[in-house]
CSV table of C-alpha atoms and ligand atoms in Angstrom, one decimal:
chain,number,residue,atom,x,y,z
A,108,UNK,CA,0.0,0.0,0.0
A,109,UNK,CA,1.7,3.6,-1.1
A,110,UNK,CA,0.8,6.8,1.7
A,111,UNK,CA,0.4,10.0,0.4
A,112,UNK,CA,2.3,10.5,3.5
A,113,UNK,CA,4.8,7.8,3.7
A,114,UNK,CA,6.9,7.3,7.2
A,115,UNK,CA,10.2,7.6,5.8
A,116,UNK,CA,11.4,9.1,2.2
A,117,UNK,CA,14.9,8.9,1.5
A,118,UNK,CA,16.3,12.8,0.6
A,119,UNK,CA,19.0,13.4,-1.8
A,120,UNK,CA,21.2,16.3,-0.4
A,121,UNK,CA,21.9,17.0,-4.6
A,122,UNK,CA,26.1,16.0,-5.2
A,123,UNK,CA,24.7,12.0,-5.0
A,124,UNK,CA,24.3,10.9,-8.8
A,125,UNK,CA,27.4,13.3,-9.6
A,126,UNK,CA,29.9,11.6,-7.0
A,127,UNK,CA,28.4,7.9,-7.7
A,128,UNK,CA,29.6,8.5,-11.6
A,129,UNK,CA,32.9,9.4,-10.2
A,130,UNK,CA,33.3,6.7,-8.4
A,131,UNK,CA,32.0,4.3,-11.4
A,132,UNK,CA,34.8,6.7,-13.5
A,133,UNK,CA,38.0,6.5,-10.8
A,134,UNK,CA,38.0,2.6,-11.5
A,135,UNK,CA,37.7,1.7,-7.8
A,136,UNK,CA,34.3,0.3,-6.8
A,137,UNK,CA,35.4,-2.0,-4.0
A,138,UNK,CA,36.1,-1.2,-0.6
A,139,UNK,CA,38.3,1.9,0.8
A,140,UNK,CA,38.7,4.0,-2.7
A,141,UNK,CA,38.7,8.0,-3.0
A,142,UNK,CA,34.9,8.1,-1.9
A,143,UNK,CA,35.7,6.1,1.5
A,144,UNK,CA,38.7,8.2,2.8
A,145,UNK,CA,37.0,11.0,2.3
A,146,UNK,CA,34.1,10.1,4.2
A,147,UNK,CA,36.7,8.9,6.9
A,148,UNK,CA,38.4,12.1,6.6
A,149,UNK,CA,35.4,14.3,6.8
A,150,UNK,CA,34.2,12.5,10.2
A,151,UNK,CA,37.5,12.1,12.0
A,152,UNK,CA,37.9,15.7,10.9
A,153,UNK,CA,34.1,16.6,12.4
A,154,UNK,CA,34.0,14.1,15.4
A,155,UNK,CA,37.8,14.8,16.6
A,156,UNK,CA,38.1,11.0,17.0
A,157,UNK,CA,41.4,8.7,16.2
A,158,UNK,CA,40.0,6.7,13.6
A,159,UNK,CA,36.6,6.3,11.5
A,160,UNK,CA,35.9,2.9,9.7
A,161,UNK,CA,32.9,3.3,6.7
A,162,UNK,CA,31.2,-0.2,7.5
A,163,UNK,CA,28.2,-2.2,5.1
A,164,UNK,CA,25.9,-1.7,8.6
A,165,UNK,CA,25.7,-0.4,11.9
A,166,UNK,CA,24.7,-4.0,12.7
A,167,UNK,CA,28.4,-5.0,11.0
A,168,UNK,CA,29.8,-2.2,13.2
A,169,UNK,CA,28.6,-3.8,16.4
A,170,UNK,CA,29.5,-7.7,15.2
A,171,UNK,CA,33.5,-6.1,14.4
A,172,UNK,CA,33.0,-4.7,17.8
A,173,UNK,CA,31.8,-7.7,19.3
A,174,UNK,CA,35.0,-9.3,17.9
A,175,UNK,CA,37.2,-6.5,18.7
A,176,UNK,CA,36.9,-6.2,22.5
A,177,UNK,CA,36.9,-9.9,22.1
A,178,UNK,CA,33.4,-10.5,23.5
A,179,UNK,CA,32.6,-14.7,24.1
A,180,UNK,CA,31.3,-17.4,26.5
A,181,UNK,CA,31.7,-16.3,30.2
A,182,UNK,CA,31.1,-12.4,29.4
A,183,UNK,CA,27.8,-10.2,29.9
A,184,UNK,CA,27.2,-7.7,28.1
A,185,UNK,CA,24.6,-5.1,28.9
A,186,UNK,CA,21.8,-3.4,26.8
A,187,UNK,CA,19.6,-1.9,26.8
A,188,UNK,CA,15.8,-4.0,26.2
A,189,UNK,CA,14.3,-0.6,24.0
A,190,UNK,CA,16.7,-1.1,21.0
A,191,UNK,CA,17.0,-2.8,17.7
A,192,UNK,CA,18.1,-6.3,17.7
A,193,UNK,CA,21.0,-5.7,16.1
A,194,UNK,CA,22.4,-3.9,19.5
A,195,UNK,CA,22.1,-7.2,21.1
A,196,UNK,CA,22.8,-9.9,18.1
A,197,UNK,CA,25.7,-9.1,17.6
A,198,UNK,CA,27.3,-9.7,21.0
A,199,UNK,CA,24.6,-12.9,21.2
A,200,UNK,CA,26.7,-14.4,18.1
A,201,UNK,CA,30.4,-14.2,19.7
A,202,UNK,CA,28.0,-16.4,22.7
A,203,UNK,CA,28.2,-13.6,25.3
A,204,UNK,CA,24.8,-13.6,27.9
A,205,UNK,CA,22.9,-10.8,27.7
A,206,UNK,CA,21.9,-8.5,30.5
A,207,UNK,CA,18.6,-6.3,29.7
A,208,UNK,CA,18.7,-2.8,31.3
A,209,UNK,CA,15.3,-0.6,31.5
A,210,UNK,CA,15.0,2.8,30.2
A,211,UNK,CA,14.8,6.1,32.0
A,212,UNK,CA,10.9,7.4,31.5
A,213,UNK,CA,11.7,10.5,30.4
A,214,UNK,CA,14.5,10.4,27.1
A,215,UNK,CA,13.6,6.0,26.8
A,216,UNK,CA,17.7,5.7,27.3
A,217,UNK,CA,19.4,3.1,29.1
A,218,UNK,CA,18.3,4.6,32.9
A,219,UNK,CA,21.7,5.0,35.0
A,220,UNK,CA,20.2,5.2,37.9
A,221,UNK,CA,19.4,1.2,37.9
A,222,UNK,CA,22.6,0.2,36.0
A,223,UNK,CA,25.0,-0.6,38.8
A,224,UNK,CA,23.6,-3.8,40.0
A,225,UNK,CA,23.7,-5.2,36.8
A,226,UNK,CA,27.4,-5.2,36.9
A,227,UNK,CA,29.1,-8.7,37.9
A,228,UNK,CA,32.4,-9.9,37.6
A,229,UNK,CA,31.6,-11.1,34.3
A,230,UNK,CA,30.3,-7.8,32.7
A,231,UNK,CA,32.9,-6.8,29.6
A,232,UNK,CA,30.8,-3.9,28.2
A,233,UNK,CA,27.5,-1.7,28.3
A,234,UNK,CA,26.4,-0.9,25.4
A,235,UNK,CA,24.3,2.4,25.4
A,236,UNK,CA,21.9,4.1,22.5
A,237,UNK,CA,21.5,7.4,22.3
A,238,UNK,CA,17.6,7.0,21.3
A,239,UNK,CA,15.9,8.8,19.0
A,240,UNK,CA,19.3,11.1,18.8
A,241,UNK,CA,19.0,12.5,22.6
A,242,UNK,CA,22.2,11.2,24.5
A,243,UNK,CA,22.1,9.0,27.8
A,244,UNK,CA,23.4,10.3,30.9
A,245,UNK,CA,27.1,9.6,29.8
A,246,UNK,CA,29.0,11.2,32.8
A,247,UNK,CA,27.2,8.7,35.1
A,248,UNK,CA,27.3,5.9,32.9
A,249,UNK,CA,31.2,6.8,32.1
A,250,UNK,CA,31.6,7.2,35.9
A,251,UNK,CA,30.1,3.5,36.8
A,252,UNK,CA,31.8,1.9,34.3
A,253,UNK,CA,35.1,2.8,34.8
A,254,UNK,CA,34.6,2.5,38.9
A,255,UNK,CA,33.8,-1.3,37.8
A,256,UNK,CA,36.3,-1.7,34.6
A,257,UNK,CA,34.1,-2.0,32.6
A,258,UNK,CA,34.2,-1.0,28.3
A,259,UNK,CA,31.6,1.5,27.0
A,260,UNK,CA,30.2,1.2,23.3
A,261,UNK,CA,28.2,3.6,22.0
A,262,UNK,CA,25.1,2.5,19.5
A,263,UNK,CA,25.1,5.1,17.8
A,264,UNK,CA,22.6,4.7,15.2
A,265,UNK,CA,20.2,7.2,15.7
A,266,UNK,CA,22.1,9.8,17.2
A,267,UNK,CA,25.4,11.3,14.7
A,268,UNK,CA,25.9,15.0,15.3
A,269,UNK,CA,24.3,14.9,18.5
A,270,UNK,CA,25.8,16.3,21.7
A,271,UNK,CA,26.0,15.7,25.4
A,272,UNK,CA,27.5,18.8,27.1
A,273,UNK,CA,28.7,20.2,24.3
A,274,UNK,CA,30.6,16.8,22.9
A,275,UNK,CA,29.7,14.9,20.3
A,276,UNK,CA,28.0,11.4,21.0
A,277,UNK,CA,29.9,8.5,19.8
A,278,UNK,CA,33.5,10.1,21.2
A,279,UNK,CA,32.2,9.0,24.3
A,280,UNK,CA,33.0,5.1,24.7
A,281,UNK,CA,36.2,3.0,23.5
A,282,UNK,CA,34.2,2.3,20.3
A,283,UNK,CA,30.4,3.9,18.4
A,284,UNK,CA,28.9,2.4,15.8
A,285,UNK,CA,26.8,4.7,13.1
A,286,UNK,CA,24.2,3.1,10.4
A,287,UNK,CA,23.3,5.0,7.3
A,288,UNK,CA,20.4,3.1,6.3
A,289,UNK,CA,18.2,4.7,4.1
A,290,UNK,CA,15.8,5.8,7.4
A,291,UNK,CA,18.7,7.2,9.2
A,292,UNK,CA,19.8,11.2,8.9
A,293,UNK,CA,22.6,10.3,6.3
A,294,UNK,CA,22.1,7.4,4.1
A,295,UNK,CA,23.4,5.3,1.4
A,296,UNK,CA,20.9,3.1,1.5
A,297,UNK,CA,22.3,0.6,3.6
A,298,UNK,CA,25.7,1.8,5.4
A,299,UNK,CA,27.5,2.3,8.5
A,300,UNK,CA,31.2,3.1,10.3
A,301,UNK,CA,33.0,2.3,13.5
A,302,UNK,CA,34.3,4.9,15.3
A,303,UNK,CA,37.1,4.1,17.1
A,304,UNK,CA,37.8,6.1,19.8
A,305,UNK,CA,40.5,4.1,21.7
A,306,UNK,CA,43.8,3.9,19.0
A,307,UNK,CA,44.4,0.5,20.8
A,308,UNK,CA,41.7,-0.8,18.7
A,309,UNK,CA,42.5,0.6,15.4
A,310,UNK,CA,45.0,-2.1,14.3
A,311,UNK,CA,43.0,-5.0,14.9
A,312,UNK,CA,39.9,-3.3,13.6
A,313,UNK,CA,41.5,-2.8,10.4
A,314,UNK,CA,42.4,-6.4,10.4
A,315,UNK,CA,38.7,-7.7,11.2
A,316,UNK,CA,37.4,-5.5,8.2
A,317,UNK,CA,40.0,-6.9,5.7
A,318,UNK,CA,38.6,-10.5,6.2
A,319,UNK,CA,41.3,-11.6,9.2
A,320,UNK,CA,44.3,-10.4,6.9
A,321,UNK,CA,47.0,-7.9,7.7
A,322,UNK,CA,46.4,-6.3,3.9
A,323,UNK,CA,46.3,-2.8,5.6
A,324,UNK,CA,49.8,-2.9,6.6
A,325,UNK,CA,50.5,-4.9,3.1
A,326,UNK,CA,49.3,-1.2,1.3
A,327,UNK,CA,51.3,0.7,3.6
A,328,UNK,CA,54.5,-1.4,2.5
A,329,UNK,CA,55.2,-3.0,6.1
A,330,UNK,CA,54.5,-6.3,4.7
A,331,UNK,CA,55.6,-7.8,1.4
A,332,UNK,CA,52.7,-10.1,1.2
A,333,UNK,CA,49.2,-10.0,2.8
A,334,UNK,CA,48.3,-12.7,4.9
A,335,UNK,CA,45.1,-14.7,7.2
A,336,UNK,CA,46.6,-13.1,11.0
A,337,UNK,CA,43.0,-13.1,13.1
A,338,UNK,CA,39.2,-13.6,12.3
A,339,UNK,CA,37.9,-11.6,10.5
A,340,UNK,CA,35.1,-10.9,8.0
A,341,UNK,CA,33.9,-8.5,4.8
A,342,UNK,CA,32.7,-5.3,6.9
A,343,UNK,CA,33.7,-2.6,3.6
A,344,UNK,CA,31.3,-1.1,1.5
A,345,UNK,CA,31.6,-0.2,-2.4
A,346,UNK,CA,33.0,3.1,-3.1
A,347,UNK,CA,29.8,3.8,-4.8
A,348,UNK,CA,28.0,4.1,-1.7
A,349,UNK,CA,30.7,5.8,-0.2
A,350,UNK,CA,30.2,8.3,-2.6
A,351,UNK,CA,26.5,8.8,-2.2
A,352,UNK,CA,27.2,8.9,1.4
A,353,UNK,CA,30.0,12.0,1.0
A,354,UNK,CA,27.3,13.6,-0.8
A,355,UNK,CA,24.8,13.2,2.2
A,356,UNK,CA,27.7,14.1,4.9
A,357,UNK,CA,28.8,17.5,2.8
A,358,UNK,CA,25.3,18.7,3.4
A,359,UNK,CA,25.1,18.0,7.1
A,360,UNK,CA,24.2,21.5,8.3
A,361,UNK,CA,21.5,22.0,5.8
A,362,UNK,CA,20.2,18.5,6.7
A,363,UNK,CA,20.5,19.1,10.1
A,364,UNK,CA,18.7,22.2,9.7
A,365,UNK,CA,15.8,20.9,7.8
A,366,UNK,CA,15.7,18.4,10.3
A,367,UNK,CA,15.3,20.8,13.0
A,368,UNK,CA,12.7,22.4,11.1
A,369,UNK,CA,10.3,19.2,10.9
A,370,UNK,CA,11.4,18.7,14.4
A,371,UNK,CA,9.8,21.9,15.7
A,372,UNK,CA,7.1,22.1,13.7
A,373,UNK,CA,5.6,18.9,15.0
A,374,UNK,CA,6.5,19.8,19.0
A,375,UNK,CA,4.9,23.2,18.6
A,376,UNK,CA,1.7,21.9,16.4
A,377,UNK,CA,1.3,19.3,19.0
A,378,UNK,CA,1.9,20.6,22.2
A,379,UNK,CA,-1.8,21.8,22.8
A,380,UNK,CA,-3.4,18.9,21.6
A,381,UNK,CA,-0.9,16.4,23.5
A,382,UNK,CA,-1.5,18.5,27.0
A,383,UNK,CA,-5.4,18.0,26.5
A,384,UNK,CA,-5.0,14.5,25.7
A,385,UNK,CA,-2.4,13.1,28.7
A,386,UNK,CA,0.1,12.5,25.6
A,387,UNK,CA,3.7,13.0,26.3
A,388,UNK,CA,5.6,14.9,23.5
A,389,UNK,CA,9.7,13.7,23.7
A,390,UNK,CA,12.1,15.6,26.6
A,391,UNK,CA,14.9,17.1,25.9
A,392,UNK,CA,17.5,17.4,28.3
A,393,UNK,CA,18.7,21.0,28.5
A,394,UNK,CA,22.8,19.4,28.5
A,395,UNK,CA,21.7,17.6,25.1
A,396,UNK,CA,21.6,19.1,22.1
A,397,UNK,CA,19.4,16.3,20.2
A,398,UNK,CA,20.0,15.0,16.2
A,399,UNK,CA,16.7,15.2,15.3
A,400,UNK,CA,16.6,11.9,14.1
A,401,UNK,CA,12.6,11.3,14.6
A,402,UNK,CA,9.1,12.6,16.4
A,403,UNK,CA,7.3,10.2,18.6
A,404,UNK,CA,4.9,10.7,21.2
A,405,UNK,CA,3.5,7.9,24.0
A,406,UNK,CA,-0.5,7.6,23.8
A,407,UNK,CA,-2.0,7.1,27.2
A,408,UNK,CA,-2.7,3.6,26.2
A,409,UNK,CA,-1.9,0.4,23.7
A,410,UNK,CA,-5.8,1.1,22.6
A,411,UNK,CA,-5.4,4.8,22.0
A,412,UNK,CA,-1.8,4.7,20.1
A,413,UNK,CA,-3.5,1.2,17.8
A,414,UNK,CA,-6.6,3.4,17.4
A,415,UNK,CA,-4.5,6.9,16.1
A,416,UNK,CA,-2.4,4.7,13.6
A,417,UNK,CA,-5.4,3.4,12.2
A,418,UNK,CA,-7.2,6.5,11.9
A,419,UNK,CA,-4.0,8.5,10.1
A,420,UNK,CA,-4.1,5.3,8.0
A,421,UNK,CA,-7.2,6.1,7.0
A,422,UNK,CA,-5.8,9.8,5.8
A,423,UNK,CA,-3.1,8.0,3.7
A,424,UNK,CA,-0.5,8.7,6.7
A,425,UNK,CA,1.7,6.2,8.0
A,426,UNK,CA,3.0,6.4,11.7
A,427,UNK,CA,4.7,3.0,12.9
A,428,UNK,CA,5.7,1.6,16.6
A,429,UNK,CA,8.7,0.0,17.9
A,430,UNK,CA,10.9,-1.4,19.8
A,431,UNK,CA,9.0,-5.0,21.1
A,432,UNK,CA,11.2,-5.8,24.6
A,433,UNK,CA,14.1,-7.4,23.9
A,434,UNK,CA,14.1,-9.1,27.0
A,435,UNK,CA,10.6,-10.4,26.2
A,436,UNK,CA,11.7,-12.0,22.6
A,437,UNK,CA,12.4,-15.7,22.2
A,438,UNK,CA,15.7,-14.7,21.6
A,439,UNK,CA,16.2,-12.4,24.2
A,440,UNK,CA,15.3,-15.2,26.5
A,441,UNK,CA,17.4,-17.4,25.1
A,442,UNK,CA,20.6,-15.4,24.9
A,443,UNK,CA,19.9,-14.0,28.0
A,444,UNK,CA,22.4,-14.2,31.1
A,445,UNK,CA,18.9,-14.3,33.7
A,446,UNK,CA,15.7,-13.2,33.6
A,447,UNK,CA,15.5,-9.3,33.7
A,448,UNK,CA,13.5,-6.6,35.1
A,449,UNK,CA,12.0,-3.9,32.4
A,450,UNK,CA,8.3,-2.2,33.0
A,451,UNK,CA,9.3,1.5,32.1
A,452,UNK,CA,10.2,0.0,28.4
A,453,UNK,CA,7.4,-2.7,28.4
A,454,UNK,CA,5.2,0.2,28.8
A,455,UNK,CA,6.5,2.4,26.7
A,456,UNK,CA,6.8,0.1,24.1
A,457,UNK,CA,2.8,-0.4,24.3
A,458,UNK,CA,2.4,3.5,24.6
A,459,UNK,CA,4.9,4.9,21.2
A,460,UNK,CA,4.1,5.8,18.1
A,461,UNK,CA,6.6,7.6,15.9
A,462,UNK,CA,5.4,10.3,13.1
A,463,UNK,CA,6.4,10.2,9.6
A,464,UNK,CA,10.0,11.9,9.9
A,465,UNK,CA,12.3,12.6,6.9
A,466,UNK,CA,14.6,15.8,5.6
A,467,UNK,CA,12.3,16.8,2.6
A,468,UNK,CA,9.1,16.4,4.7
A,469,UNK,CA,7.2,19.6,3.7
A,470,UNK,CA,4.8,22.2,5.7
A,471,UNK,CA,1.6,20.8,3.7
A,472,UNK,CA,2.5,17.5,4.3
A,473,UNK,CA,3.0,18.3,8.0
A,474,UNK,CA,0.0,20.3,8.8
A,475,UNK,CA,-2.0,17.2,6.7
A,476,UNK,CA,-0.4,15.2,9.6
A,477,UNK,CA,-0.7,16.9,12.5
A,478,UNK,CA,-4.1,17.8,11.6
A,479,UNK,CA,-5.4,14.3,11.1
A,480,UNK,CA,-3.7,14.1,14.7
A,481,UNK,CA,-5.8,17.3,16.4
A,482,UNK,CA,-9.0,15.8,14.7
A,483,UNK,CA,-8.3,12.4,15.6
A,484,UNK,CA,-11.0,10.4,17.7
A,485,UNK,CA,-8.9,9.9,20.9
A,486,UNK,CA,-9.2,14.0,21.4
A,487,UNK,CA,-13.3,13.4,21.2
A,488,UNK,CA,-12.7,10.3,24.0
A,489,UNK,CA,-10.9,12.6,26.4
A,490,UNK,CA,-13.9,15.3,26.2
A,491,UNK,CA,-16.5,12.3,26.7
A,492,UNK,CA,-15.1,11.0,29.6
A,493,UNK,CA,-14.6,14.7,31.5
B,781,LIG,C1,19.6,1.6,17.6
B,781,LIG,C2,20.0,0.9,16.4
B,781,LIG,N1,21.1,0.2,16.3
B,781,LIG,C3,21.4,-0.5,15.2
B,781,LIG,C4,20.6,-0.5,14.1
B,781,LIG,C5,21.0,-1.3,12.9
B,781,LIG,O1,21.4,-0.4,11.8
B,781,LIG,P1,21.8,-1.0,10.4
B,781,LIG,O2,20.5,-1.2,9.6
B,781,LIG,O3,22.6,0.0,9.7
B,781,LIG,O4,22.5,-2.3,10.5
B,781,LIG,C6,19.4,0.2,14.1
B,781,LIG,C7,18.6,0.3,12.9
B,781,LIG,O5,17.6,0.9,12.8
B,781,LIG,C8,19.1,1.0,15.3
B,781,LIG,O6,18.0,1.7,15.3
């Protein structure tokens, strides 16, 4: 079914086509051509960080990561339970236990305040997400982990450009990974990086992405023959998406700024309505300076937000929900070091409905939106029942 309102609509920032043919013209399609370093380049450059590795996925970052800090049986890793899979998987697959952390009510991050008794001797890392591209309380989570010894990994996903006290996200932990699928800020379609923040890491990483071999030293000319040295696996991507994604990364600020735009538009067009009708519009801490990487809002209950998707369905919008618990997935359970404890995300995840959110998203289409929203039946419901 086609939305005259769809959720997401991939934006072209304009340079795209003309880069691709370039890359398709320099003779170097495969991984790490002109396209890739300059991507590198650009976000070392932006970040400030040691070393940025373009990746096909944020879910490949996290698997090299997985491999990197050498993740296995006998570790715990912690996550949190509102997150894609893929935050989880990929330490699940080097057969680390899982340890589900709840969310803080307000931003839906990893909640610091109940982290510390998850910590056992066998923790290795927590892994954080910077949902919906607000940041987690990182000088408590930094402050934890390194009382205990513990690694921090940013998922980073939703959240590039963002900032927590004035410092990017993703410089925070030892590693970040960064997708730019096509529903992500900057895309390529299907992409990602590691960001490697510790430059103990950078070596090896550059051996796991090579497929286990030491070919990155062989181009530098310390090597006279590339060889199999660890495990290792195909984590590049083409130069031709590397190009699309320069094109997309040149134009942060203006994406960024019609981001904002969309961003606003929906909290001030809502803010009424959502007061009248006991919905919760997303917080903002005032030390985070957010991405803008999507609206939601929580519905007072499963029936209300089930009943509002149906009914902008019905005006050829489409809103969506995620994330269903982790902890509460077969998988979860099975990979799962015990049983955890998570009602602020199994009731959020009930309760969240995300708007349809992309860089070209125009005022029409908006007001269309938010209107079908103000004139929605669960405003009527509210006035019934006071
Ligand atoms: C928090 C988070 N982590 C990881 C991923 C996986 O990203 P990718 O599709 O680039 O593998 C996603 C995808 O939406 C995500 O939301």
């Amino acid at each position: 079914m086609s939305y005259r309102i769809p959720f997401n609509r991939p934006c072209l920032a304009g340079n795209e086509y003309k880069y691709i043919a370039q890359a398709i013209a320099n003779g170097h399609a495969s991984g790490d051509g002109p396209f890739t370093r300059k991507c590198h380049e650009l976000l070392e450059a932006e970040l400030g960080v040691p070393r940025v590795l373009l990746t096909t996925s944020c879910t490949d970052a996290l698997e090299m990561t997985a491999l990197l800090l050498d993740c296995g049986p006998g570790d715990e890793i912690i996550v949190p339970s509102f997150t894609f899979v893929s935050t989880a998987n990929a330490f699940a697959l080097r057969g680390a236990r899982l340890v589900f952390a709840d969310i803080r009510p307000d931003t839906l991050n990893l909640d610091e305040t109940r982290l510390e008794p998850l910590i056992t001797p066998r923790t290795k890392a927590i892994v954080v997400v910077h949902y919906a591209g607000v940041s987690c309380e990182m000088d408590s989570i930094l402050e934890i982990a390194s009382r205990h010894g513990v690694r921090v990994v940013e998922d980073n996903a939703h959240s590039l450009f963002s900032r927590y006290k004035g410092k990017y996200t993703g410089t925070f932990g030892c590693l970040a990974t960064q997708s730019f699928h096509e529903t992500k800020n900057f895309t390529c379609g299907e992409g990602g990086a590691l960001v490697i923040n510790d430059p103990d890491l950078i070596e090896r990483a550059l051996i796991l992405r090579e497929k286990g071999t030491n070919r990155a030293r062989f181009f530098r000319g310390e090597v006279d023959k590339y060889t199999w040295v660890d495990l290792g696996s195909s984590y590049l991507p083409s130069d031709l998406l590397a190009a699309f994604l320069y094109a997309q990364l040149e134009a942060r600020e203006e994406i960024q700024t019609k981001r904002h735009r969309v961003w606003n538009s929906y909290h001030a067009a809502l803010g009424d309505w959502a007061e009248d009708n006991d919905v919760r519009l997303p917080v903002i801490p005032s030390d985070c300076e957010q991405a803008c990487h999507m609206f939601y809002m929580l519905l007072p209950s499963v029936e209300q937000r089930d009943s509002l998707i149906s009914q902008l369905k019905a005006h050829s919008i489409l809103s969506v929900f995620h994330y269903t618990p982790l902890h509460l997935s077969e998988a979860g359970q099975k990979f799962a070091a015990r049983p955890s404890d998570c009602p602020v995300t199994e009731d959020v995840s009930d309760r969240l409905l995300r708007l349809p959110f992309y860089t070209d998203l125009t005022e029409d289409e908006q007001a269309h939106v938010t209107a079908a929203i103000t004139n929605s039946r669960i405003r009527v419901l509210k006035q019934h029942a006071s």
